[in-house]
mmCIF file of C-alpha atoms in Angstrom:
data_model
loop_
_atom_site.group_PDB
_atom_site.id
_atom_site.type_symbol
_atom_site.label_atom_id
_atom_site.label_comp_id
_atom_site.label_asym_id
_atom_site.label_seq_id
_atom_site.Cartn_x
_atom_site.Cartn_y
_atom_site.Cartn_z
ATOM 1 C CA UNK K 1 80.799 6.389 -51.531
ATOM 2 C CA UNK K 2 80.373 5.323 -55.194
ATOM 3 C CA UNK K 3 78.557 1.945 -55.598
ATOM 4 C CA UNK K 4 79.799 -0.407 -58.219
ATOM 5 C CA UNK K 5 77.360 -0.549 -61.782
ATOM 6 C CA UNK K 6 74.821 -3.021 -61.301
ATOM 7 C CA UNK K 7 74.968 -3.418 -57.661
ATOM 8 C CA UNK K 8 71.433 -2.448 -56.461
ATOM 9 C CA UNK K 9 72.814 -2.435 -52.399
ATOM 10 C CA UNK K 10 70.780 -0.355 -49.956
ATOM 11 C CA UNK K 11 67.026 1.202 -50.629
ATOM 12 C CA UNK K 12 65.407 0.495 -53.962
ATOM 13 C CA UNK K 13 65.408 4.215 -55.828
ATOM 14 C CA UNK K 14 62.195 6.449 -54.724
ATOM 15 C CA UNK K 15 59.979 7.091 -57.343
ATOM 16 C CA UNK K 16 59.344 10.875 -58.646
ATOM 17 C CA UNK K 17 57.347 12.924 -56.237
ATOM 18 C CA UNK K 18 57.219 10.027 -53.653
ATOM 19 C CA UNK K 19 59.333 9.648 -50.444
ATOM 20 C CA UNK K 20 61.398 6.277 -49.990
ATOM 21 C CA UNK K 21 60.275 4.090 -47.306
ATOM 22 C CA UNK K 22 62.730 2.158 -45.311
ATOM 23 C CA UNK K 23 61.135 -1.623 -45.053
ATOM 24 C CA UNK K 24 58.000 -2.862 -46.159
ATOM 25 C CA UNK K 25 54.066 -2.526 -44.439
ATOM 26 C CA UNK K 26 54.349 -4.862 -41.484
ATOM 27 C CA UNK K 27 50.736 -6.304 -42.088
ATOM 28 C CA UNK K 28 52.045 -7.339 -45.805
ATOM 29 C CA UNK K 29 48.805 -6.211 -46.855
ATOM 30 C CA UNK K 30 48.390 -3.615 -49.988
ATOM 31 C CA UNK K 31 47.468 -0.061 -49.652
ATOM 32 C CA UNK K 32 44.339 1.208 -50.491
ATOM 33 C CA UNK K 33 45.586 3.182 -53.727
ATOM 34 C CA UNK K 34 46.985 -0.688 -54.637
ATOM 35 C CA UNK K 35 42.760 -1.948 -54.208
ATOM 36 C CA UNK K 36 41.552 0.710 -56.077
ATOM 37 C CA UNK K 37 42.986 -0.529 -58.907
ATOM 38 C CA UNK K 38 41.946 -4.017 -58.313
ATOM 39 C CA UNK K 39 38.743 -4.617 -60.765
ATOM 40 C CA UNK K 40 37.153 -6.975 -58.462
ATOM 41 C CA UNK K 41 37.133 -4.542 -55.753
ATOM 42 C CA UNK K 42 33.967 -3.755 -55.645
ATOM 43 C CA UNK K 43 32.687 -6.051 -58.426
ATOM 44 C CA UNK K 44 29.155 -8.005 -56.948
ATOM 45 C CA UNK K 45 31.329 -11.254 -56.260
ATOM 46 C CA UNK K 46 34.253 -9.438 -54.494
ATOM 47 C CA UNK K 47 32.742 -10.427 -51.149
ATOM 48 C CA UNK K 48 32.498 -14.627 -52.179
ATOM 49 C CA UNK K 49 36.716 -13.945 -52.368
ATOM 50 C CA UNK K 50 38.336 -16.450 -50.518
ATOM 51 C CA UNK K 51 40.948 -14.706 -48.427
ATOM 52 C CA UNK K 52 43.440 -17.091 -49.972
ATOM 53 C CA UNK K 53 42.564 -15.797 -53.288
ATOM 54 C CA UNK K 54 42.177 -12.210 -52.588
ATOM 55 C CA UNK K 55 45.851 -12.566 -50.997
ATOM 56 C CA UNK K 56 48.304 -10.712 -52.958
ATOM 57 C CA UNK K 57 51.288 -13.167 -54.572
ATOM 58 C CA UNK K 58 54.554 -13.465 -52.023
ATOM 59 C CA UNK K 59 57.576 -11.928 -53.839
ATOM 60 C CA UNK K 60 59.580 -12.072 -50.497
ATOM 61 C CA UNK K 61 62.295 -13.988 -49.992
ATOM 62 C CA UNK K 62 64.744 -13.856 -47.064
ATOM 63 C CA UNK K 63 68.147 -14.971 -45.917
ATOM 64 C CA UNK K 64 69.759 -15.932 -42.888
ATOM 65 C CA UNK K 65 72.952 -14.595 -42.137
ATOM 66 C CA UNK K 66 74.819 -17.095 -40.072
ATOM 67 C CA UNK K 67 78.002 -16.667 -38.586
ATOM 68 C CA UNK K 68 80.636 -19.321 -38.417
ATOM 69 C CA UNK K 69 81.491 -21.369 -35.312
ATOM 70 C CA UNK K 70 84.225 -20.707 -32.371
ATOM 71 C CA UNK K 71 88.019 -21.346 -33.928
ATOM 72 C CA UNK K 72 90.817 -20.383 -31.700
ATOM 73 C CA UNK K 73 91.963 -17.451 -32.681
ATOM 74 C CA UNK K 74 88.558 -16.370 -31.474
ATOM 75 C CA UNK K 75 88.784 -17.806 -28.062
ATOM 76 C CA UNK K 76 92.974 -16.354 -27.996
ATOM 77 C CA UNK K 77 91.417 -12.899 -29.086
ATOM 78 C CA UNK K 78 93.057 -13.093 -32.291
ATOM 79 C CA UNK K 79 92.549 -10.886 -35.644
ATOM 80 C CA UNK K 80 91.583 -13.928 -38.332
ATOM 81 C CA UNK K 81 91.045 -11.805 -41.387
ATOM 82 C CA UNK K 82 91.091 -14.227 -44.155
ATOM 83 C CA UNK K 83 93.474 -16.550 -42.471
ATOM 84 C CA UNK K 84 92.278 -19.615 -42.645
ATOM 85 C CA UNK K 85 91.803 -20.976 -39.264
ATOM 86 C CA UNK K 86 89.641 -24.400 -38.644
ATOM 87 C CA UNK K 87 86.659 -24.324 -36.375
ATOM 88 C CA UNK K 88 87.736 -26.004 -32.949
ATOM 89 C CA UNK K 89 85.861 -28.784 -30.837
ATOM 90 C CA UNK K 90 83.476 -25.988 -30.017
ATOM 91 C CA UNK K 91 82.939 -24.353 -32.671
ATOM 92 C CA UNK K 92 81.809 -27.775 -34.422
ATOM 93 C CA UNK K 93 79.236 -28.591 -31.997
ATOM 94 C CA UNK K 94 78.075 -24.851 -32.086
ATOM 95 C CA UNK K 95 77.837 -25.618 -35.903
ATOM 96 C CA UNK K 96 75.816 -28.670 -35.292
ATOM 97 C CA UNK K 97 73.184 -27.186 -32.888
ATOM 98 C CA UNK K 98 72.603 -24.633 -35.277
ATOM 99 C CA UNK K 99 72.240 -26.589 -38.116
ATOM 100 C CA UNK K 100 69.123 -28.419 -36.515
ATOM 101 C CA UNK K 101 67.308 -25.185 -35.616
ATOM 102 C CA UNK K 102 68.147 -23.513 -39.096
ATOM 103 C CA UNK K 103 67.354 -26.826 -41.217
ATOM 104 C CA UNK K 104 63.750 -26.857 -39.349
ATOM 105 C CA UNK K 105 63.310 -23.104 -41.753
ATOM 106 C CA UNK K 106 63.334 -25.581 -44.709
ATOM 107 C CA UNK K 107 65.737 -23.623 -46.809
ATOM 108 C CA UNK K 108 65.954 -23.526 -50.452
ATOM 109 C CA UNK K 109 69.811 -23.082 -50.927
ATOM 110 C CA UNK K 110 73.114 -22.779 -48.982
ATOM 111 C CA UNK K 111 76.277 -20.590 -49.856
ATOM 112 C CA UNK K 112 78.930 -19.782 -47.470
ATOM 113 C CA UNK K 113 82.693 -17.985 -47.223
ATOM 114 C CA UNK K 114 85.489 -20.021 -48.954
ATOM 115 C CA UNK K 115 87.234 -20.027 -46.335
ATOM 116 C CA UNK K 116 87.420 -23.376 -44.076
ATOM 117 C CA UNK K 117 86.197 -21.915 -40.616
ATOM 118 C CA UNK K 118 83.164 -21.049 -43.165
ATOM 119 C CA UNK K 119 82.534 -24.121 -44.909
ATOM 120 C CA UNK K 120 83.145 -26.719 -41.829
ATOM 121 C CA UNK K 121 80.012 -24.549 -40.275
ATOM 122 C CA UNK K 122 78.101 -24.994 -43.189
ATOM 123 C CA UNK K 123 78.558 -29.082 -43.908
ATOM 124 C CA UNK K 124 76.210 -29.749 -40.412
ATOM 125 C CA UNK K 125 73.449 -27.733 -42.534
ATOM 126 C CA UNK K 126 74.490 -29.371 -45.734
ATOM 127 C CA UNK K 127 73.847 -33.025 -44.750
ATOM 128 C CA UNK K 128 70.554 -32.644 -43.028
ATOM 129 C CA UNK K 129 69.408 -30.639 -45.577
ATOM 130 C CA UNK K 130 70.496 -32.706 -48.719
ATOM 131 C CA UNK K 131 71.224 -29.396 -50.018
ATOM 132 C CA UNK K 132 74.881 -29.164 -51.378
ATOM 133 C CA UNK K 133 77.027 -25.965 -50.190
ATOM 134 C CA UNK K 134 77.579 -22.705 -52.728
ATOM 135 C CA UNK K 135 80.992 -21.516 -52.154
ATOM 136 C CA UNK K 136 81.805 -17.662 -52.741
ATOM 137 C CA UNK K 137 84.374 -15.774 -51.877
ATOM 138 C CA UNK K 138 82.655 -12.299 -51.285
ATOM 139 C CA UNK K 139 81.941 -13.755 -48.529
ATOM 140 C CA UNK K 140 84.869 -13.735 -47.123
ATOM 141 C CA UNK K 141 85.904 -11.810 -43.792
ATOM 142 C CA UNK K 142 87.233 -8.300 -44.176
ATOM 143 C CA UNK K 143 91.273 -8.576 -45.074
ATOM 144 C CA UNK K 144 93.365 -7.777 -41.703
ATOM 145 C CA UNK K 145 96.792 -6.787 -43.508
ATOM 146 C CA UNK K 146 99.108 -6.867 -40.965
ATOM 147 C CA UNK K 147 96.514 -7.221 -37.993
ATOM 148 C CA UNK K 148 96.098 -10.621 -39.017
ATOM 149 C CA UNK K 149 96.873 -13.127 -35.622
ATOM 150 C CA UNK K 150 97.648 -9.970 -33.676
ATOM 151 C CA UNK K 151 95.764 -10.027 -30.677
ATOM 152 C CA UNK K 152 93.899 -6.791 -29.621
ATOM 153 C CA UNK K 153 96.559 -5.776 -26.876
ATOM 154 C CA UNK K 154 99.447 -6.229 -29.522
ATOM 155 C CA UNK K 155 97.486 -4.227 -32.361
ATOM 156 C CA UNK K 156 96.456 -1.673 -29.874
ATOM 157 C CA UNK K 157 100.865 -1.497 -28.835
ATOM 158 C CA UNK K 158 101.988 -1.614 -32.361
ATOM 159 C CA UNK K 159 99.375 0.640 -34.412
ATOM 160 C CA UNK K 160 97.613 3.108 -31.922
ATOM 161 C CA UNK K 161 96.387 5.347 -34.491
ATOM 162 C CA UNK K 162 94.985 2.899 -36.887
ATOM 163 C CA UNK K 163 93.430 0.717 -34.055
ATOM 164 C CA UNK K 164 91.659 3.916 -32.882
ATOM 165 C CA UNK K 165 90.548 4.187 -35.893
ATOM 166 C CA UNK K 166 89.613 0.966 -36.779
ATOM 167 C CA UNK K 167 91.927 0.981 -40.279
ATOM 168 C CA UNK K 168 94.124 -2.300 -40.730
ATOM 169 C CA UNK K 169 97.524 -1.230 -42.313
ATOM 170 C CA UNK K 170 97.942 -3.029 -45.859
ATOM 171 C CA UNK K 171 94.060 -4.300 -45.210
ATOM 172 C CA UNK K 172 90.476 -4.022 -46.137
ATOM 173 C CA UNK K 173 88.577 -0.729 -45.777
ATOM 174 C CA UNK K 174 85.377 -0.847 -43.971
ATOM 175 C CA UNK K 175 83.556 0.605 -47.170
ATOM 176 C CA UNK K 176 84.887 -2.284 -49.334
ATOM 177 C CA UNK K 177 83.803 -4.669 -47.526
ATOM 178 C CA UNK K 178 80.597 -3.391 -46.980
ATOM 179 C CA UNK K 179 79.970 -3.156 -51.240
ATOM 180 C CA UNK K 180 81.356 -6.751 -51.829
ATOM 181 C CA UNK K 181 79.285 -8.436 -48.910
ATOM 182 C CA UNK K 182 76.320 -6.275 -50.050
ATOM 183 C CA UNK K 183 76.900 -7.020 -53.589
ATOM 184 C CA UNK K 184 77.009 -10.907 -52.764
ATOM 185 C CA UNK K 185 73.671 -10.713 -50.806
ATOM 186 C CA UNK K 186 71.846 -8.887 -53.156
ATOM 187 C CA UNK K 187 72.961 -11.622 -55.877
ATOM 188 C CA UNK K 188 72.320 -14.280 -54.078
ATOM 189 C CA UNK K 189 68.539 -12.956 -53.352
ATOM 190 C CA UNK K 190 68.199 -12.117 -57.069
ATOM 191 C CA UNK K 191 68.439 -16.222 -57.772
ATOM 192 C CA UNK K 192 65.591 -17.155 -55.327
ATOM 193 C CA UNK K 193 61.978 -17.999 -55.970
ATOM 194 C CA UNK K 194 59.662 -15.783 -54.362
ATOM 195 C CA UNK K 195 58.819 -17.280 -51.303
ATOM 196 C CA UNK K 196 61.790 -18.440 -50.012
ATOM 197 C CA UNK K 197 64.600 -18.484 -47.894
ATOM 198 C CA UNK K 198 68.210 -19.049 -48.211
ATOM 199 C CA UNK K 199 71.171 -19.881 -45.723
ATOM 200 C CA UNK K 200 74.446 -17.657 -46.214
ATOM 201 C CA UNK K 201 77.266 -18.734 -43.911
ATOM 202 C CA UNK K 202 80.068 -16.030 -43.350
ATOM 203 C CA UNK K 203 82.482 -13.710 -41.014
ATOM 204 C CA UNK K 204 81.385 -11.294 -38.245
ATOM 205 C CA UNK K 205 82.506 -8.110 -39.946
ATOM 206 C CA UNK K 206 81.508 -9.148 -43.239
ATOM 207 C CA UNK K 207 77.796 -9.947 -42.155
ATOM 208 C CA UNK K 208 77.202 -7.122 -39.883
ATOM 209 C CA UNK K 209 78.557 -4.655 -42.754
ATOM 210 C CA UNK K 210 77.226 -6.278 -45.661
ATOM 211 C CA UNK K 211 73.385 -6.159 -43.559
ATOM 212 C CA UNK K 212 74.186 -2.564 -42.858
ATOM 213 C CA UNK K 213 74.427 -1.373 -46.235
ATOM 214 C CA UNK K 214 72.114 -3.556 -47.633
ATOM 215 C CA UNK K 215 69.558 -1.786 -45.300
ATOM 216 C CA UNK K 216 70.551 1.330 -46.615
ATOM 217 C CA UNK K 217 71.900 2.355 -43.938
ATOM 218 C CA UNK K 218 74.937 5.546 -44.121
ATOM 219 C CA UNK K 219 77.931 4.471 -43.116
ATOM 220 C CA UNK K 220 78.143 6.609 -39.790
ATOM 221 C CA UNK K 221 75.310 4.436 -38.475
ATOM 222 C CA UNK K 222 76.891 1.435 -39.665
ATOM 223 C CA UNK K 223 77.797 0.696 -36.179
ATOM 224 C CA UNK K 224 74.095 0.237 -34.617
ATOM 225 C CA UNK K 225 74.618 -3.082 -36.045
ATOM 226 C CA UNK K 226 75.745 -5.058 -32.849
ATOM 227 C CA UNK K 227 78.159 -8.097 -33.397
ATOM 228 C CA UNK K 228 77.293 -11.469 -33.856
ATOM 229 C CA UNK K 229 78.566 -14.079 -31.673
ATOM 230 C CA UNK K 230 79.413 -17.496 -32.904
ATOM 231 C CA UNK K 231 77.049 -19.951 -34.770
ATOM 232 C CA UNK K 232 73.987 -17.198 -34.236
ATOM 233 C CA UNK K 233 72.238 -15.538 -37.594
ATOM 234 C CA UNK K 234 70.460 -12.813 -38.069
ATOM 235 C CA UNK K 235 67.269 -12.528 -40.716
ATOM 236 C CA UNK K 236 66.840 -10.205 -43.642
ATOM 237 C CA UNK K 237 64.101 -9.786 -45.538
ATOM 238 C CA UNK K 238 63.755 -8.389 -49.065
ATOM 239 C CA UNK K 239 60.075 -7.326 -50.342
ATOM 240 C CA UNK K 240 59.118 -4.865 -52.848
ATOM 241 C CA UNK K 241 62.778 -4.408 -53.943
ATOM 242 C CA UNK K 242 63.450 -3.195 -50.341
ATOM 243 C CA UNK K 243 64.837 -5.074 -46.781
ATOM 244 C CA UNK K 244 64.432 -5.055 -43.674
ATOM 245 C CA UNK K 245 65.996 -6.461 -40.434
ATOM 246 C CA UNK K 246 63.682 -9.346 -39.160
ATOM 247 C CA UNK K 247 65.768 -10.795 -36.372
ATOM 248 C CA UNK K 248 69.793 -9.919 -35.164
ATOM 249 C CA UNK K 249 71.875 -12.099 -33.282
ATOM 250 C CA UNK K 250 69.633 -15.108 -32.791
ATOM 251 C CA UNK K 251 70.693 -18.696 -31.359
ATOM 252 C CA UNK K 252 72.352 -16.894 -28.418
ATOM 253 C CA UNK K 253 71.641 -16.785 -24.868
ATOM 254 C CA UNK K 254 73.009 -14.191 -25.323
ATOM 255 C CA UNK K 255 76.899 -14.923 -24.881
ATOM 256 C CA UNK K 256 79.772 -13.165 -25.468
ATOM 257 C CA UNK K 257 80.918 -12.043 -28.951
ATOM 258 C CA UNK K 258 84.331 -13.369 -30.288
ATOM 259 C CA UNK K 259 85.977 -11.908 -32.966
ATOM 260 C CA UNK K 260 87.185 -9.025 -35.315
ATOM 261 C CA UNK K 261 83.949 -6.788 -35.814
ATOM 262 C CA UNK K 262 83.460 -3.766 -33.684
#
């Protein structure tokens, strides 16, 4: 699949004559080839370091990928797409449960999906936070064609090949909506100060595929990337130019998963 200029989705390239690693060194320390280089390694006053000062500098910053809350078309078993359904009575307390685990993260910055079912899950987050709401619409769920408020049994009836197959007619390929998710992650990371961390409210397909490629993953493992269920977030974390998974599917008990990703 060809990736779009400028989009840096997936593993950061491997240098010459060195193999990419997926991830970063769980103990965040440096390697050893990384203190040789260091000219107080070694120096007589090395050892009066405080570990505080001998700590390398945290470029890391992270996001949480937070699904919106229950609508009805969730609970009916209906395709949403990019329909824009509201969040129902459960959906908004989902929203506002969430929002007092997530705000206790102290985040730096909030953006979310255009669309309403989006936004109404972000506001919770929004007003505890003082932090105002960055709307952007690549964000947005994957585009359903003429899935959209078909329930599984009727798309299953009408479009047995494509369902099998997991291809809306007149809709969104998988692929492209794994690139624009990707694409908006990666730019919203790029505007972050090392350090920190960063809300993004958005769809179950779009999150799931957007994490997958941004992992690097190929696309015929894009699927070990279980669903998300309403209101729960999962944690990425970008160091050294490359991510990693920190948590999936988090805020849940677990429950059951509502919605169009597969």
């Amino acid at each position: 699949m060809r990736r779009r200029a400028g989009v840096r989705c997936g593993l950061a390239p491997a240098e010459e004559g060195k193999v990419p690693v997926v991830g970063s060194d769980a103990t965040g320390h440096t390697s050893s080839a990384s203190s040789a280089r260091d000219p107080g390694v070694g120096s007589p006053d090395a050892g009066a370091r405080s570990p505080e000062s001998a700590r390398p500098p945290d470029h890391s910053v992270k996001l949480v990928l937070w699904r919106h809350g229950q609508t009805q078309w969730n609970v009916q078993g209906r395709f949403q797409g990019q329909s824009d359904i509201p969040l129902d009575e459960v959906g908004q307390q989902q929203a506002e449960r969430a929002a007092r685990l997530l705000a206790a993260l102290q985040p730096s910055a909030i953006f979310s999906s255009d669309l309403i079912r989006a936004a109404a899950t972000a506001a919770p987050l929004a007003r505890l936070t003082g932090l105002a709401v960055t709307p952007d619409k690549d964000l947005r769920e994957r585009y359903g064609g003429l899935w959209e408020g078909l329930t599984d049994v009727e798309i299953r009836a009408r479009y047995p090949v494509e369902h099998s197959q997991w291809r809306p007619p007149e809709g969104e390929a998988t692929a492209a909506v794994a690139e624009r998710a990707c694409a908006a992650m990666e730019r919203i990371a790029d505007t972050m100060t090392p350090g920190t961390l960063a809300v993004v409210v958005s769809h179950g397909a779009a999150l799931r595929l957007g994490a997958a490629r941004l992992l690097g993953l190929p696309e015929e493992l894009w699927g070990a990337i279980g669903p998300l269920a309403n209101c729960a977030w999962s944690v990425l974390g970008r160091r050294r130019g490359r991510w990693r998974l920190i948590e999936h599917n988090a805020g849940t008990l677990p429950e059951p998963v509502l919605g169009d990703a597969r």
